[in-house]
PDB file of N, CA, C and O in Angstrom:
ATOM      1  N   MET G   1      29.071 -84.441 -49.401  1.00  0.00           N
ATOM      2  CA  MET G   1      30.227 -83.573 -49.400  1.00  0.00           C
ATOM      3  C   MET G   1      31.172 -83.991 -50.508  1.00  0.00           C
ATOM      4  O   MET G   1      31.405 -85.161 -50.726  1.00  0.00           O
ATOM      5  N   THR G   2      31.732 -82.996 -51.159  1.00  0.00           N
ATOM      6  CA  THR G   2      32.665 -83.276 -52.234  1.00  0.00           C
ATOM      7  C   THR G   2      34.088 -83.043 -51.763  1.00  0.00           C
ATOM      8  O   THR G   2      34.341 -82.326 -50.803  1.00  0.00           O
ATOM      9  N   GLU G   3      34.995 -83.668 -52.462  1.00  0.00           N
ATOM     10  CA  GLU G   3      36.415 -83.515 -52.151  1.00  0.00           C
ATOM     11  C   GLU G   3      36.926 -82.258 -52.852  1.00  0.00           C
ATOM     12  O   GLU G   3      36.701 -82.063 -54.036  1.00  0.00           O
ATOM     13  N   LEU G   4      37.616 -81.401 -52.121  1.00  0.00           N
ATOM     14  CA  LEU G   4      38.136 -80.165 -52.682  1.00  0.00           C
ATOM     15  C   LEU G   4      39.575 -80.349 -53.132  1.00  0.00           C
ATOM     16  O   LEU G   4      40.345 -81.080 -52.511  1.00  0.00           O
ATOM     17  N   SER G   5      39.925 -79.643 -54.214  1.00  0.00           N
ATOM     18  CA  SER G   5      41.327 -79.622 -54.610  1.00  0.00           C
ATOM     19  C   SER G   5      42.092 -78.776 -53.595  1.00  0.00           C
ATOM     20  O   SER G   5      41.503 -78.055 -52.791  1.00  0.00           O
ATOM     21  N   ALA G   6      43.400 -78.858 -53.642  1.00  0.00           N
ATOM     22  CA  ALA G   6      44.229 -78.091 -52.698  1.00  0.00           C
ATOM     23  C   ALA G   6      43.984 -76.595 -52.853  1.00  0.00           C
ATOM     24  O   ALA G   6      43.901 -75.861 -51.863  1.00  0.00           O
ATOM     25  N   GLU G   7      43.831 -76.133 -54.089  1.00  0.00           N
ATOM     26  CA  GLU G   7      43.590 -74.710 -54.339  1.00  0.00           C
ATOM     27  C   GLU G   7      42.219 -74.283 -53.804  1.00  0.00           C
ATOM     28  O   GLU G   7      42.089 -73.233 -53.174  1.00  0.00           O
ATOM     29  N   GLN G   8      41.203 -75.105 -54.020  1.00  0.00           N
ATOM     30  CA  GLN G   8      39.872 -74.802 -53.502  1.00  0.00           C
ATOM     31  C   GLN G   8      39.855 -74.829 -51.972  1.00  0.00           C
ATOM     32  O   GLN G   8      39.204 -73.994 -51.351  1.00  0.00           O
ATOM     33  N   ALA G   9      40.565 -75.781 -51.386  1.00  0.00           N
ATOM     34  CA  ALA G   9      40.621 -75.869 -49.924  1.00  0.00           C
ATOM     35  C   ALA G   9      41.295 -74.633 -49.342  1.00  0.00           C
ATOM     36  O   ALA G   9      40.842 -74.090 -48.331  1.00  0.00           O
ATOM     37  N   ARG G  10      42.365 -74.156 -49.992  1.00  0.00           N
ATOM     38  CA  ARG G  10      43.040 -72.927 -49.525  1.00  0.00           C
ATOM     39  C   ARG G  10      42.103 -71.737 -49.646  1.00  0.00           C
ATOM     40  O   ARG G  10      42.040 -70.896 -48.738  1.00  0.00           O
ATOM     41  N   ALA G  11      41.378 -71.637 -50.753  1.00  0.00           N
ATOM     42  CA  ALA G  11      40.453 -70.518 -50.952  1.00  0.00           C
ATOM     43  C   ALA G  11      39.322 -70.569 -49.925  1.00  0.00           C
ATOM     44  O   ALA G  11      38.944 -69.536 -49.363  1.00  0.00           O
ATOM     45  N   HIS G  12      38.798 -71.766 -49.678  1.00  0.00           N
ATOM     46  CA  HIS G  12      37.729 -71.925 -48.682  1.00  0.00           C
ATOM     47  C   HIS G  12      38.229 -71.524 -47.302  1.00  0.00           C
ATOM     48  O   HIS G  12      37.554 -70.791 -46.575  1.00  0.00           O
ATOM     49  N   TRP G  13      39.409 -71.996 -46.926  1.00  0.00           N
ATOM     50  CA  TRP G  13      39.951 -71.668 -45.616  1.00  0.00           C
ATOM     51  C   TRP G  13      40.262 -70.178 -45.514  1.00  0.00           C
ATOM     52  O   TRP G  13      40.063 -69.564 -44.471  1.00  0.00           O
ATOM     53  N   SER G  14      40.723 -69.574 -46.592  1.00  0.00           N
ATOM     54  CA  SER G  14      41.014 -68.145 -46.587  1.00  0.00           C
ATOM     55  C   SER G  14      39.746 -67.339 -46.322  1.00  0.00           C
ATOM     56  O   SER G  14      39.758 -66.402 -45.516  1.00  0.00           O
ATOM     57  N   ARG G  15      38.660 -67.692 -46.990  1.00  0.00           N
ATOM     58  CA  ARG G  15      37.386 -66.986 -46.769  1.00  0.00           C
ATOM     59  C   ARG G  15      36.860 -67.249 -45.364  1.00  0.00           C
ATOM     60  O   ARG G  15      36.362 -66.346 -44.705  1.00  0.00           O
ATOM     61  N   THR G  16      36.980 -68.493 -44.893  1.00  0.00           N
ATOM     62  CA  THR G  16      36.520 -68.826 -43.541  1.00  0.00           C
ATOM     63  C   THR G  16      37.349 -68.085 -42.498  1.00  0.00           C
ATOM     64  O   THR G  16      36.798 -67.547 -41.532  1.00  0.00           O
ATOM     65  N   ARG G  17      38.644 -68.033 -42.687  1.00  0.00           N
ATOM     66  CA  ARG G  17      39.518 -67.322 -41.758  1.00  0.00           C
ATOM     67  C   ARG G  17      39.216 -65.824 -41.746  1.00  0.00           C
ATOM     68  O   ARG G  17      39.179 -65.200 -40.687  1.00  0.00           O
ATOM     69  N   GLY G  18      38.969 -65.245 -42.917  1.00  0.00           N
ATOM     70  CA  GLY G  18      38.610 -63.829 -42.992  1.00  0.00           C
ATOM     71  C   GLY G  18      37.327 -63.536 -42.231  1.00  0.00           C
ATOM     72  O   GLY G  18      37.239 -62.549 -41.486  1.00  0.00           O
ATOM     73  N   LEU G  19      36.329 -64.396 -42.403  1.00  0.00           N
ATOM     74  CA  LEU G  19      35.069 -64.238 -41.679  1.00  0.00           C
ATOM     75  C   LEU G  19      35.295 -64.370 -40.179  1.00  0.00           C
ATOM     76  O   LEU G  19      34.741 -63.603 -39.393  1.00  0.00           O
ATOM     77  N   MET G  20      36.130 -65.319 -39.788  1.00  0.00           N
ATOM     78  CA  MET G  20      36.421 -65.513 -38.367  1.00  0.00           C
ATOM     79  C   MET G  20      37.034 -64.255 -37.760  1.00  0.00           C
ATOM     80  O   MET G  20      36.656 -63.835 -36.672  1.00  0.00           O
ATOM     81  N   TRP G  21      37.979 -63.623 -38.464  1.00  0.00           N
ATOM     82  CA  TRP G  21      38.619 -62.421 -37.938  1.00  0.00           C
ATOM     83  C   TRP G  21      37.633 -61.260 -37.841  1.00  0.00           C
ATOM     84  O   TRP G  21      37.691 -60.481 -36.887  1.00  0.00           O
ATOM     85  N   ILE G  22      36.738 -61.148 -38.806  1.00  0.00           N
ATOM     86  CA  ILE G  22      35.706 -60.107 -38.729  1.00  0.00           C
ATOM     87  C   ILE G  22      34.849 -60.314 -37.499  1.00  0.00           C
ATOM     88  O   ILE G  22      34.570 -59.376 -36.746  1.00  0.00           O
ATOM     89  N   VAL G  23      34.428 -61.554 -37.263  1.00  0.00           N
ATOM     90  CA  VAL G  23      33.598 -61.861 -36.096  1.00  0.00           C
ATOM     91  C   VAL G  23      34.366 -61.595 -34.804  1.00  0.00           C
ATOM     92  O   VAL G  23      33.807 -61.042 -33.842  1.00  0.00           O
ATOM     93  N   MET G  24      35.642 -61.952 -34.759  1.00  0.00           N
ATOM     94  CA  MET G  24      36.434 -61.714 -33.546  1.00  0.00           C
ATOM     95  C   MET G  24      36.581 -60.219 -33.255  1.00  0.00           C
ATOM     96  O   MET G  24      36.502 -59.793 -32.102  1.00  0.00           O
ATOM     97  N   VAL G  25      36.776 -59.410 -34.291  1.00  0.00           N
ATOM     98  CA  VAL G  25      36.893 -57.957 -34.089  1.00  0.00           C
ATOM     99  C   VAL G  25      35.569 -57.395 -33.590  1.00  0.00           C
ATOM    100  O   VAL G  25      35.545 -56.594 -32.641  1.00  0.00           O
ATOM    101  N   LEU G  26      34.458 -57.812 -34.197  1.00  0.00           N
ATOM    102  CA  LEU G  26      33.150 -57.342 -33.737  1.00  0.00           C
ATOM    103  C   LEU G  26      32.879 -57.801 -32.309  1.00  0.00           C
ATOM    104  O   LEU G  26      32.345 -57.041 -31.497  1.00  0.00           O
ATOM    105  N   TRP G  27      33.243 -59.039 -31.982  1.00  0.00           N
ATOM    106  CA  TRP G  27      33.069 -59.534 -30.618  1.00  0.00           C
ATOM    107  C   TRP G  27      33.866 -58.677 -29.642  1.00  0.00           C
ATOM    108  O   TRP G  27      33.365 -58.308 -28.581  1.00  0.00           O
ATOM    109  N   PHE G  28      35.105 -58.348 -29.993  1.00  0.00           N
ATOM    110  CA  PHE G  28      35.942 -57.522 -29.122  1.00  0.00           C
ATOM    111  C   PHE G  28      35.319 -56.145 -28.920  1.00  0.00           C
ATOM    112  O   PHE G  28      35.285 -55.629 -27.796  1.00  0.00           O
ATOM    113  N   ILE G  29      34.826 -55.558 -29.995  1.00  0.00           N
ATOM    114  CA  ILE G  29      34.210 -54.230 -29.887  1.00  0.00           C
ATOM    115  C   ILE G  29      33.027 -54.265 -28.936  1.00  0.00           C
ATOM    116  O   ILE G  29      32.902 -53.406 -28.059  1.00  0.00           O
ATOM    117  N   PHE G  30      32.140 -55.256 -29.096  1.00  0.00           N
ATOM    118  CA  PHE G  30      30.951 -55.321 -28.245  1.00  0.00           C
ATOM    119  C   PHE G  30      31.260 -55.830 -26.838  1.00  0.00           C
ATOM    120  O   PHE G  30      30.511 -55.554 -25.910  1.00  0.00           O
ATOM    121  N   SER G  31      32.362 -56.551 -26.662  1.00  0.00           N
ATOM    122  CA  SER G  31      32.722 -57.040 -25.330  1.00  0.00           C
ATOM    123  C   SER G  31      33.477 -56.003 -24.523  1.00  0.00           C
ATOM    124  O   SER G  31      33.207 -55.815 -23.340  1.00  0.00           O
ATOM    125  N   PHE G  32      34.441 -55.362 -25.157  1.00  0.00           N
ATOM    126  CA  PHE G  32      35.321 -54.463 -24.427  1.00  0.00           C
ATOM    127  C   PHE G  32      35.220 -53.018 -24.898  1.00  0.00           C
ATOM    128  O   PHE G  32      35.232 -52.098 -24.082  1.00  0.00           O
ATOM    129  N   GLY G  33      35.150 -52.804 -26.206  1.00  0.00           N
ATOM    130  CA  GLY G  33      35.165 -51.448 -26.759  1.00  0.00           C
ATOM    131  C   GLY G  33      34.045 -50.582 -26.243  1.00  0.00           C
ATOM    132  O   GLY G  33      34.258 -49.446 -25.810  1.00  0.00           O
ATOM    133  N   ILE G  34      32.831 -51.095 -26.267  1.00  0.00           N
ATOM    134  CA  ILE G  34      31.679 -50.340 -25.783  1.00  0.00           C
ATOM    135  C   ILE G  34      31.835 -50.040 -24.296  1.00  0.00           C
ATOM    136  O   ILE G  34      31.564 -48.927 -23.847  1.00  0.00           O
ATOM    137  N   HIS G  35      32.275 -51.001 -23.537  1.00  0.00           N
ATOM    138  CA  HIS G  35      32.352 -50.843 -22.087  1.00  0.00           C
ATOM    139  C   HIS G  35      33.504 -49.946 -21.636  1.00  0.00           C
ATOM    140  O   HIS G  35      33.465 -49.390 -20.543  1.00  0.00           O
ATOM    141  N   ILE G  36      34.511 -49.789 -22.470  1.00  0.00           N
ATOM    142  CA  ILE G  36      35.593 -48.865 -22.148  1.00  0.00           C
ATOM    143  C   ILE G  36      35.066 -47.428 -22.123  1.00  0.00           C
ATOM    144  O   ILE G  36      35.480 -46.619 -21.314  1.00  0.00           O
ATOM    145  N   PHE G  37      34.107 -47.141 -23.010  1.00  0.00           N
ATOM    146  CA  PHE G  37      33.565 -45.790 -23.136  1.00  0.00           C
ATOM    147  C   PHE G  37      32.232 -45.624 -22.421  1.00  0.00           C
ATOM    148  O   PHE G  37      31.442 -44.753 -22.757  1.00  0.00           O
ATOM    149  N   VAL G  38      31.965 -46.463 -21.426  1.00  0.00           N
ATOM    150  CA  VAL G  38      30.661 -46.447 -20.766  1.00  0.00           C
ATOM    151  C   VAL G  38      30.376 -45.102 -20.093  1.00  0.00           C
ATOM    152  O   VAL G  38      29.246 -44.632 -20.128  1.00  0.00           O
ATOM    153  N   THR G  39      31.364 -44.475 -19.496  1.00  0.00           N
ATOM    154  CA  THR G  39      31.104 -43.192 -18.822  1.00  0.00           C
ATOM    155  C   THR G  39      30.737 -42.111 -19.839  1.00  0.00           C
ATOM    156  O   THR G  39      29.867 -41.285 -19.574  1.00  0.00           O
ATOM    157  N   THR G  40      31.377 -42.136 -20.990  1.00  0.00           N
ATOM    158  CA  THR G  40      31.029 -41.187 -22.047  1.00  0.00           C
ATOM    159  C   THR G  40      29.638 -41.482 -22.592  1.00  0.00           C
ATOM    160  O   THR G  40      28.852 -40.567 -22.834  1.00  0.00           O
ATOM    161  N   LEU G  41      29.327 -42.764 -22.774  1.00  0.00           N
ATOM    162  CA  LEU G  41      28.019 -43.148 -23.291  1.00  0.00           C
ATOM    163  C   LEU G  41      26.898 -42.847 -22.301  1.00  0.00           C
ATOM    164  O   LEU G  41      25.755 -42.653 -22.710  1.00  0.00           O
ATOM    165  N   ASN G  42      27.209 -42.794 -21.014  1.00  0.00           N
ATOM    166  CA  ASN G  42      26.183 -42.511 -20.008  1.00  0.00           C
ATOM    167  C   ASN G  42      25.636 -41.094 -20.119  1.00  0.00           C
ATOM    168  O   ASN G  42      24.576 -40.799 -19.570  1.00  0.00           O
ATOM    169  N   GLU G  43      26.329 -40.210 -20.835  1.00  0.00           N
ATOM    170  CA  GLU G  43      25.828 -38.858 -21.045  1.00  0.00           C
ATOM    171  C   GLU G  43      24.641 -38.840 -22.001  1.00  0.00           C
ATOM    172  O   GLU G  43      23.872 -37.883 -22.011  1.00  0.00           O
ATOM    173  N   ILE G  44      24.488 -39.885 -22.795  1.00  0.00           N
ATOM    174  CA  ILE G  44      23.357 -40.003 -23.725  1.00  0.00           C
ATOM    175  C   ILE G  44      22.269 -40.807 -23.029  1.00  0.00           C
ATOM    176  O   ILE G  44      22.510 -41.905 -22.544  1.00  0.00           O
ATOM    177  N   VAL G  45      21.057 -40.239 -22.975  1.00  0.00           N
ATOM    178  CA  VAL G  45      19.948 -40.896 -22.275  1.00  0.00           C
ATOM    179  C   VAL G  45      18.882 -41.293 -23.295  1.00  0.00           C
ATOM    180  O   VAL G  45      18.441 -40.481 -24.101  1.00  0.00           O
ATOM    181  N   ILE G  46      18.501 -42.580 -23.253  1.00  0.00           N
ATOM    182  CA  ILE G  46      17.459 -43.104 -24.144  1.00  0.00           C
ATOM    183  C   ILE G  46      16.392 -43.754 -23.279  1.00  0.00           C
ATOM    184  O   ILE G  46      16.699 -44.652 -22.488  1.00  0.00           O
ATOM    185  N   PHE G  47      15.167 -43.314 -23.413  1.00  0.00           N
ATOM    186  CA  PHE G  47      14.032 -43.833 -22.625  1.00  0.00           C
ATOM    187  C   PHE G  47      14.312 -43.782 -21.128  1.00  0.00           C
ATOM    188  O   PHE G  47      13.923 -44.683 -20.380  1.00  0.00           O
ATOM    189  N   GLY G  48      15.018 -42.761 -20.686  1.00  0.00           N
ATOM    190  CA  GLY G  48      15.294 -42.585 -19.272  1.00  0.00           C
ATOM    191  C   GLY G  48      16.475 -43.383 -18.741  1.00  0.00           C
ATOM    192  O   GLY G  48      16.794 -43.305 -17.559  1.00  0.00           O
ATOM    193  N   PHE G  49      17.127 -44.155 -19.586  1.00  0.00           N
ATOM    194  CA  PHE G  49      18.284 -44.938 -19.160  1.00  0.00           C
ATOM    195  C   PHE G  49      19.528 -44.418 -19.866  1.00  0.00           C
ATOM    196  O   PHE G  49      19.501 -44.125 -21.059  1.00  0.00           O
ATOM    197  N   PRO G  50      20.638 -44.342 -19.153  1.00  0.00           N
ATOM    198  CA  PRO G  50      21.891 -43.946 -19.808  1.00  0.00           C
ATOM    199  C   PRO G  50      22.300 -44.999 -20.844  1.00  0.00           C
ATOM    200  O   PRO G  50      22.130 -46.197 -20.617  1.00  0.00           O
ATOM    201  N   LEU G  51      22.809 -44.544 -21.977  1.00  0.00           N
ATOM    202  CA  LEU G  51      23.175 -45.464 -23.058  1.00  0.00           C
ATOM    203  C   LEU G  51      24.240 -46.460 -22.611  1.00  0.00           C
ATOM    204  O   LEU G  51      24.197 -47.628 -23.006  1.00  0.00           O
ATOM    205  N   GLY G  52      25.187 -46.041 -21.792  1.00  0.00           N
ATOM    206  CA  GLY G  52      26.214 -46.962 -21.293  1.00  0.00           C
ATOM    207  C   GLY G  52      25.604 -48.098 -20.497  1.00  0.00           C
ATOM    208  O   GLY G  52      25.998 -49.256 -20.635  1.00  0.00           O
ATOM    209  N   PHE G  53      24.632 -47.794 -19.664  1.00  0.00           N
ATOM    210  CA  PHE G  53      23.934 -48.820 -18.894  1.00  0.00           C
ATOM    211  C   PHE G  53      23.203 -49.781 -19.833  1.00  0.00           C
ATOM    212  O   PHE G  53      23.270 -50.995 -19.678  1.00  0.00           O
ATOM    213  N   TYR G  54      22.504 -49.220 -20.824  1.00  0.00           N
ATOM    214  CA  TYR G  54      21.762 -50.061 -21.762  1.00  0.00           C
ATOM    215  C   TYR G  54      22.700 -50.998 -22.526  1.00  0.00           C
ATOM    216  O   TYR G  54      22.422 -52.180 -22.681  1.00  0.00           O
ATOM    217  N   MET G  55      23.836 -50.458 -23.010  1.00  0.00           N
ATOM    218  CA  MET G  55      24.768 -51.293 -23.774  1.00  0.00           C
ATOM    219  C   MET G  55      25.364 -52.388 -22.903  1.00  0.00           C
ATOM    220  O   MET G  55      25.586 -53.500 -23.368  1.00  0.00           O
ATOM    221  N   ALA G  56      25.617 -52.092 -21.633  1.00  0.00           N
ATOM    222  CA  ALA G  56      26.171 -53.116 -20.740  1.00  0.00           C
ATOM    223  C   ALA G  56      25.123 -54.164 -20.398  1.00  0.00           C
ATOM    224  O   ALA G  56      25.425 -55.353 -20.314  1.00  0.00           O
ATOM    225  N   ALA G  57      23.876 -53.744 -20.201  1.00  0.00           N
ATOM    226  CA  ALA G  57      22.833 -54.662 -19.741  1.00  0.00           C
ATOM    227  C   ALA G  57      22.176 -55.432 -20.890  1.00  0.00           C
ATOM    228  O   ALA G  57      21.887 -56.612 -20.746  1.00  0.00           O
ATOM    229  N   GLN G  58      21.918 -54.775 -22.006  1.00  0.00           N
ATOM    230  CA  GLN G  58      21.156 -55.417 -23.073  1.00  0.00           C
ATOM    231  C   GLN G  58      21.819 -55.338 -24.441  1.00  0.00           C
ATOM    232  O   GLN G  58      21.760 -56.291 -25.207  1.00  0.00           O
ATOM    233  N   GLY G  59      22.409 -54.212 -24.747  1.00  0.00           N
ATOM    234  CA  GLY G  59      22.916 -53.983 -26.098  1.00  0.00           C
ATOM    235  C   GLY G  59      23.944 -54.993 -26.551  1.00  0.00           C
ATOM    236  O   GLY G  59      23.869 -55.511 -27.668  1.00  0.00           O
ATOM    237  N   SER G  60      24.912 -55.288 -25.701  1.00  0.00           N
ATOM    238  CA  SER G  60      25.947 -56.243 -26.092  1.00  0.00           C
ATOM    239  C   SER G  60      25.360 -57.642 -26.271  1.00  0.00           C
ATOM    240  O   SER G  60      25.745 -58.368 -27.188  1.00  0.00           O
ATOM    241  N   LEU G  61      24.432 -58.011 -25.417  1.00  0.00           N
ATOM    242  CA  LEU G  61      23.807 -59.336 -25.549  1.00  0.00           C
ATOM    243  C   LEU G  61      23.051 -59.459 -26.861  1.00  0.00           C
ATOM    244  O   LEU G  61      23.126 -60.483 -27.548  1.00  0.00           O
ATOM    245  N   LEU G  62      22.311 -58.422 -27.224  1.00  0.00           N
ATOM    246  CA  LEU G  62      21.607 -58.430 -28.508  1.00  0.00           C
ATOM    247  C   LEU G  62      22.599 -58.501 -29.667  1.00  0.00           C
ATOM    248  O   LEU G  62      22.371 -59.225 -30.640  1.00  0.00           O
ATOM    249  N   ALA G  63      23.674 -57.752 -29.556  1.00  0.00           N
ATOM    250  CA  ALA G  63      24.696 -57.772 -30.608  1.00  0.00           C
ATOM    251  C   ALA G  63      25.290 -59.165 -30.759  1.00  0.00           C
ATOM    252  O   ALA G  63      25.526 -59.630 -31.882  1.00  0.00           O
ATOM    253  N   PHE G  64      25.528 -59.868 -29.659  1.00  0.00           N
ATOM    254  CA  PHE G  64      26.085 -61.218 -29.733  1.00  0.00           C
ATOM    255  C   PHE G  64      25.126 -62.186 -30.418  1.00  0.00           C
ATOM    256  O   PHE G  64      25.546 -63.010 -31.233  1.00  0.00           O
ATOM    257  N   VAL G  65      23.847 -62.093 -30.119  1.00  0.00           N
ATOM    258  CA  VAL G  65      22.859 -62.978 -30.749  1.00  0.00           C
ATOM    259  C   VAL G  65      22.796 -62.712 -32.249  1.00  0.00           C
ATOM    260  O   VAL G  65      22.806 -63.641 -33.061  1.00  0.00           O
ATOM    261  N   VAL G  66      22.753 -61.435 -32.629  1.00  0.00           N
ATOM    262  CA  VAL G  66      22.741 -61.083 -34.054  1.00  0.00           C
ATOM    263  C   VAL G  66      24.022 -61.566 -34.718  1.00  0.00           C
ATOM    264  O   VAL G  66      23.990 -62.107 -35.830  1.00  0.00           O
ATOM    265  N   LEU G  67      25.150 -61.399 -34.044  1.00  0.00           N
ATOM    266  CA  LEU G  67      26.430 -61.825 -34.579  1.00  0.00           C
ATOM    267  C   LEU G  67      26.472 -63.332 -34.818  1.00  0.00           C
ATOM    268  O   LEU G  67      26.990 -63.789 -35.845  1.00  0.00           O
ATOM    269  N   ILE G  68      25.901 -64.102 -33.925  1.00  0.00           N
ATOM    270  CA  ILE G  68      25.859 -65.565 -34.088  1.00  0.00           C
ATOM    271  C   ILE G  68      25.088 -65.952 -35.342  1.00  0.00           C
ATOM    272  O   ILE G  68      25.561 -66.754 -36.155  1.00  0.00           O
ATOM    273  N   PHE G  69      23.894 -65.378 -35.521  1.00  0.00           N
ATOM    274  CA  PHE G  69      23.089 -65.726 -36.690  1.00  0.00           C
ATOM    275  C   PHE G  69      23.723 -65.227 -37.987  1.00  0.00           C
ATOM    276  O   PHE G  69      23.691 -65.910 -39.004  1.00  0.00           O
ATOM    277  N   TRP G  70      24.315 -64.031 -37.944  1.00  0.00           N
ATOM    278  CA  TRP G  70      24.981 -63.499 -39.132  1.00  0.00           C
ATOM    279  C   TRP G  70      26.162 -64.392 -39.521  1.00  0.00           C
ATOM    280  O   TRP G  70      26.336 -64.736 -40.691  1.00  0.00           O
ATOM    281  N   TYR G  71      26.960 -64.787 -38.529  1.00  0.00           N
ATOM    282  CA  TYR G  71      28.108 -65.644 -38.787  1.00  0.00           C
ATOM    283  C   TYR G  71      27.671 -66.989 -39.382  1.00  0.00           C
ATOM    284  O   TYR G  71      28.258 -67.462 -40.358  1.00  0.00           O
ATOM    285  N   ALA G  72      26.657 -67.587 -38.801  1.00  0.00           N
ATOM    286  CA  ALA G  72      26.182 -68.885 -39.296  1.00  0.00           C
ATOM    287  C   ALA G  72      25.705 -68.776 -40.744  1.00  0.00           C
ATOM    288  O   ALA G  72      26.000 -69.643 -41.574  1.00  0.00           O
ATOM    289  N   GLY G  73      24.983 -67.720 -41.046  1.00  0.00           N
ATOM    290  CA  GLY G  73      24.510 -67.524 -42.419  1.00  0.00           C
ATOM    291  C   GLY G  73      25.642 -67.312 -43.401  1.00  0.00           C
ATOM    292  O   GLY G  73      25.660 -67.890 -44.498  1.00  0.00           O
ATOM    293  N   ARG G  74      26.605 -66.484 -43.036  1.00  0.00           N
ATOM    294  CA  ARG G  74      27.750 -66.233 -43.917  1.00  0.00           C
ATOM    295  C   ARG G  74      28.592 -67.497 -44.101  1.00  0.00           C
ATOM    296  O   ARG G  74      29.036 -67.795 -45.204  1.00  0.00           O
ATOM    297  N   GLN G  75      28.811 -68.258 -43.029  1.00  0.00           N
ATOM    298  CA  GLN G  75      29.610 -69.474 -43.146  1.00  0.00           C
ATOM    299  C   GLN G  75      28.886 -70.504 -44.012  1.00  0.00           C
ATOM    300  O   GLN G  75      29.515 -71.186 -44.818  1.00  0.00           O
ATOM    301  N   ASN G  76      27.573 -70.611 -43.866  1.00  0.00           N
ATOM    302  CA  ASN G  76      26.812 -71.522 -44.721  1.00  0.00           C
ATOM    303  C   ASN G  76      26.918 -71.117 -46.182  1.00  0.00           C
ATOM    304  O   ASN G  76      27.041 -71.982 -47.058  1.00  0.00           O
ATOM    305  N   ALA G  77      26.886 -69.824 -46.464  1.00  0.00           N
ATOM    306  CA  ALA G  77      27.018 -69.351 -47.845  1.00  0.00           C
ATOM    307  C   ALA G  77      28.405 -69.703 -48.404  1.00  0.00           C
ATOM    308  O   ALA G  77      28.520 -70.139 -49.564  1.00  0.00           O
ATOM    309  N   ILE G  78      29.441 -69.531 -47.603  1.00  0.00           N
ATOM    310  CA  ILE G  78      30.796 -69.889 -48.042  1.00  0.00           C
ATOM    311  C   ILE G  78      30.887 -71.391 -48.293  1.00  0.00           C
ATOM    312  O   ILE G  78      31.421 -71.839 -49.316  1.00  0.00           O
ATOM    313  N   ASP G  79      30.336 -72.190 -47.385  1.00  0.00           N
ATOM    314  CA  ASP G  79      30.368 -73.648 -47.551  1.00  0.00           C
ATOM    315  C   ASP G  79      29.602 -74.079 -48.799  1.00  0.00           C
ATOM    316  O   ASP G  79      30.058 -74.959 -49.537  1.00  0.00           O
ATOM    317  N   GLU G  80      28.456 -73.478 -49.049  1.00  0.00           N
ATOM    318  CA  GLU G  80      27.673 -73.828 -50.241  1.00  0.00           C
ATOM    319  C   GLU G  80      28.419 -73.442 -51.513  1.00  0.00           C
ATOM    320  O   GLU G  80      28.384 -74.159 -52.503  1.00  0.00           O
ATOM    321  N   GLU G  81      29.103 -72.295 -51.481  1.00  0.00           N
ATOM    322  CA  GLU G  81      29.865 -71.851 -52.652  1.00  0.00           C
ATOM    323  C   GLU G  81      30.941 -72.864 -53.028  1.00  0.00           C
ATOM    324  O   GLU G  81      31.209 -73.083 -54.208  1.00  0.00           O
ATOM    325  N   TYR G  82      31.548 -73.491 -52.039  1.00  0.00           N
ATOM    326  CA  TYR G  82      32.624 -74.466 -52.299  1.00  0.00           C
ATOM    327  C   TYR G  82      32.114 -75.914 -52.301  1.00  0.00           C
ATOM    328  O   TYR G  82      32.905 -76.837 -52.409  1.00  0.00           O
ATOM    329  N   GLY G  83      30.818 -76.089 -52.137  1.00  0.00           N
ATOM    330  CA  GLY G  83      30.251 -77.429 -52.219  1.00  0.00           C
ATOM    331  C   GLY G  83      30.516 -78.315 -51.013  1.00  0.00           C
ATOM    332  O   GLY G  83      30.543 -79.535 -51.144  1.00  0.00           O
ATOM    333  N   VAL G  84      30.732 -77.718 -49.856  1.00  0.00           N
ATOM    334  CA  VAL G  84      31.000 -78.513 -48.653  1.00  0.00           C
ATOM    335  C   VAL G  84      29.958 -78.272 -47.563  1.00  0.00           C
ATOM    336  O   VAL G  84      30.215 -78.522 -46.391  1.00  0.00           O
ATOM    337  N   SER G  85      28.785 -77.814 -47.963  1.00  0.00           N
ATOM    338  CA  SER G  85      27.750 -77.564 -46.959  1.00  0.00           C
ATOM    339  C   SER G  85      27.228 -78.868 -46.402  1.00  0.00           C
ATOM    340  O   SER G  85      27.342 -79.929 -47.013  1.00  0.00           O
ATOM    341  N   GLU G  86      26.654 -78.786 -45.215  1.00  0.00           N
ATOM    342  CA  GLU G  86      26.163 -79.982 -44.543  1.00  0.00           C
ATOM    343  C   GLU G  86      24.737 -80.337 -44.940  1.00  0.00           C
ATOM    344  O   GLU G  86      24.250 -81.386 -44.544  1.00  0.00           O
ATOM    345  N   ASP G  87      24.074 -79.479 -45.657  1.00  0.00           N
ATOM    346  CA  ASP G  87      22.685 -79.739 -46.049  1.00  0.00           C
ATOM    347  C   ASP G  87      22.608 -80.705 -47.204  1.00  0.00           C
ATOM    348  O   ASP G  87      23.306 -80.771 -48.099  1.00  0.00           O
TER     349      ASP G  87
END
């Protein structure tokens, strides 16, 4: 790991904070946003199941797993760009 200048540390934290807020907004959408509209989504039927049911039972969980891997990849790219990656 290399030592960052104050300007580089601010830039790194700014990018990390921006990524964090994006992830938090997406988490909120998949945690609460989808489920708020579950009755409306239940009017759409996919493979015999209402879409609201699918999103509550499986869709949000899949979204969270994808979100975890996407976040880890993006954070690693930011860390590598600033020379502070753990690899």
